[in-house]
Amino acid sequence: MINKKTIALLLFPLLFISCSTKKVAPTKVESSSSSSISPFTNDYIKNISIDDLRTNLTVIASDEMQGRDTGSEGQKKVGRYIIDFYKKHGIGFPKGATDYYQHIPAAFLNAKRNEGLPDSENIWAFIEGSEKPGEIVVVSAHYDHVGMKGDEIYNGADDDGSGTVAIMEIAAAFQKAKNEGHGPKRSILIMHMTGEEHGLHGSRYYTQNPLFPLANTVADVNIDMIGRRDPFHENSNKYIYLIGSDYLSSDLYKLCEDVNKKNKFLTIDYKYNDKSDPNRYYYRSDHYNFAKKGIPVVFLYSGEHEDYHKPTDEVSKIEFDALTTRTKYAFAIAWEIANRPDKLVVDKTDGK
């Protein structure tokens, strides 16, 4: 996740505006009946594997990847590993693309703050919808981290190795459903964003250069740091922070609540669903660039911990039971968005 100093530089002009209106936890909305939840969800949720999450994260957050700094060889090596995973599972790149990469030039990455970043790439994968293929549900996570400082490697197992492996598993579950004749009605665009740690660059590039029209982009389900617990939940990891689900669409907020109630995944914590919260998490991960374009977003997050942006953010500290449950919840949210009869209604204007 992008740090506070970086986001403060990018968003200083918005500070006084966003803090002038206090955003509180969403007003409770009556859930719809369980019959509104799409069939087959539970069958494919079972394909999200704790062992696969552990295996993939052990590689992605290994010393060999040297902290995955934007455009570094370590990040590119991770990118190749991710693409090999998609090829193995029969998951292709999007129609209209020539390969799994959305190439981003160094000039774009360095335009706001010249940090000497080299060229880099977003990585995308695609599961085409069966009934409404032109409507796109984005599922995103950033795969970069902060690299090395001296001889110390910042492996970023939670930030955002956890989100990276989560969306890989989500993609595989959607592809299995498609292979068995139960694929999503809308298309799923899996996006591994680059440059998040340097200023949300990868998502900014995509939303300025979208492969699919943003008018047809139904939502972004964004995952950043879901592998640990924070000091507010010392006694249990059975929780998730949801941020932004009610800012643009009452449908999306209600859907997230309904899916959780039906499946009894987790306790939803709205502590950070307040734009005036000093942590400003809503502005600090890739969903924000979609929200600025009027696209409903939900950000899944498990909170900051003592190893955030430190070389001690290691795989050995990931709570894989929690990571698995949170990944299943994210999959279920994306499944419902993709399969509901109507697009999410955008009926609010509080997303920017």
mmCIF file with all atom_site columns, C-alpha atoms in Angstrom, residues 57 60-62 66-68 142-147 153-164 197 225 305 307-315 318:
data_model
loop_
_atom_site.group_PDB
_atom_site.id
_atom_site.type_symbol
_atom_site.label_atom_id
_atom_site.label_alt_id
_atom_site.label_comp_id
_atom_site.label_asym_id
_atom_site.label_entity_id
_atom_site.label_seq_id
_atom_site.pdbx_PDB_ins_code
_atom_site.Cartn_x
_atom_site.Cartn_y
_atom_site.Cartn_z
_atom_site.occupancy
_atom_site.B_iso_or_equiv
_atom_site.pdbx_formal_charge
_atom_site.auth_seq_id
_atom_site.auth_comp_id
_atom_site.auth_asym_id
_atom_site.auth_atom_id
_atom_site.pdbx_PDB_model_num
ATOM 1  C CA . LEU A 1 57  ? 3.128  -16.372 -1.963 1.00 0.00 ? 57  LEU A CA 1
ATOM 2  C CA . ILE A 1 60  ? 6.300  -14.112 -4.989 1.00 0.00 ? 60  ILE A CA 1
ATOM 3  C CA . ALA A 1 61  ? 7.575  -12.792 -1.637 1.00 0.00 ? 61  ALA A CA 1
ATOM 4  C CA . SER A 1 62  ? 10.881 -14.673 -1.710 1.00 0.00 ? 62  SER A CA 1
ATOM 5  C CA . GLN A 1 66  ? 14.362 -8.598  -4.324 1.00 0.00 ? 66  GLN A CA 1
ATOM 6  C CA . GLY A 1 67  ? 11.326 -6.714  -3.079 1.00 0.00 ? 67  GLY A CA 1
ATOM 7  C CA . ARG A 1 68  ? 9.557  -6.284  -6.461 1.00 0.00 ? 68  ARG A CA 1
ATOM 8  C CA . HIS A 1 142 ? -0.752 -4.388  -6.942 1.00 0.00 ? 142 HIS A CA 1
ATOM 9  C CA . TYR A 1 143 ? 2.225  -6.696  -7.384 1.00 0.00 ? 143 TYR A CA 1
ATOM 10 C CA . ASP A 1 144 ? 5.013  -4.193  -6.795 1.00 0.00 ? 144 ASP A CA 1
ATOM 11 C CA . HIS A 1 145 ? 6.605  -3.434  -3.430 1.00 0.00 ? 145 HIS A CA 1
ATOM 12 C CA . VAL A 1 146 ? 9.419  -1.146  -2.256 1.00 0.00 ? 146 VAL A CA 1
ATOM 13 C CA . GLY A 1 147 ? 12.443 -3.186  -3.316 1.00 0.00 ? 147 GLY A CA 1
ATOM 14 C CA . ILE A 1 153 ? 15.129 -7.001  1.055  1.00 0.00 ? 153 ILE A CA 1
ATOM 15 C CA . TYR A 1 154 ? 11.602 -5.754  1.650  1.00 0.00 ? 154 TYR A CA 1
ATOM 16 C CA . ASN A 1 155 ? 9.661  -8.825  0.574  1.00 0.00 ? 155 ASN A CA 1
ATOM 17 C CA . GLY A 1 156 ? 6.164  -7.394  1.039  1.00 0.00 ? 156 GLY A CA 1
ATOM 18 C CA . ALA A 1 157 ? 4.457  -10.692 1.825  1.00 0.00 ? 157 ALA A CA 1
ATOM 19 C CA . ASP A 1 158 ? 1.344  -8.890  3.041  1.00 0.00 ? 158 ASP A CA 1
ATOM 20 C CA . ASP A 1 159 ? 1.812  -5.670  1.052  1.00 0.00 ? 159 ASP A CA 1
ATOM 21 C CA . ASP A 1 160 ? 0.699  -6.746  -1.430 1.00 0.00 ? 160 ASP A CA 1
ATOM 22 C CA . GLY A 1 161 ? 1.814  -10.297 -1.934 1.00 0.00 ? 161 GLY A CA 1
ATOM 23 C CA . SER A 1 162 ? -1.371 -11.333 -0.170 1.00 0.00 ? 162 SER A CA 1
ATOM 24 C CA . GLY A 1 163 ? -3.582 -9.489  -2.656 1.00 0.00 ? 163 GLY A CA 1
ATOM 25 C CA . THR A 1 164 ? -1.514 -10.718 -5.595 1.00 0.00 ? 164 THR A CA 1
ATOM 26 C CA . GLU A 1 197 ? 3.899  2.123   -4.069 1.00 0.00 ? 197 GLU A CA 1
ATOM 27 C CA . MET A 1 225 ? -2.988 -6.385  2.509  1.00 0.00 ? 225 MET A CA 1
ATOM 28 C CA . HIS A 1 305 ? 0.722  -3.985  11.439 1.00 0.00 ? 305 HIS A CA 1
ATOM 29 C CA . ASP A 1 307 ? 5.897  -4.967  9.786  1.00 0.00 ? 307 ASP A CA 1
ATOM 30 C CA . TYR A 1 308 ? 4.278  -2.580  7.311  1.00 0.00 ? 308 TYR A CA 1
ATOM 31 C CA . HIS A 1 309 ? 6.942  -1.326  4.849  1.00 0.00 ? 309 HIS A CA 1
ATOM 32 C CA . LYS A 1 310 ? 9.668  -3.096  6.801  1.00 0.00 ? 310 LYS A CA 1
ATOM 33 C CA . PRO A 1 311 ? 11.965 -5.965  5.796  1.00 0.00 ? 311 PRO A CA 1
ATOM 34 C CA . THR A 1 312 ? 10.124 -8.099  8.362  1.00 0.00 ? 312 THR A CA 1
ATOM 35 C CA . ASP A 1 313 ? 6.942  -8.334  6.234  1.00 0.00 ? 313 ASP A CA 1
ATOM 36 C CA . GLU A 1 314 ? 7.650  -12.013 5.579  1.00 0.00 ? 314 GLU A CA 1
ATOM 37 C CA . VAL A 1 315 ? 5.670  -15.074 4.481  1.00 0.00 ? 315 VAL A CA 1
ATOM 38 C CA . ILE A 1 318 ? 1.038  -14.514 7.094  1.00 0.00 ? 318 ILE A CA 1
#
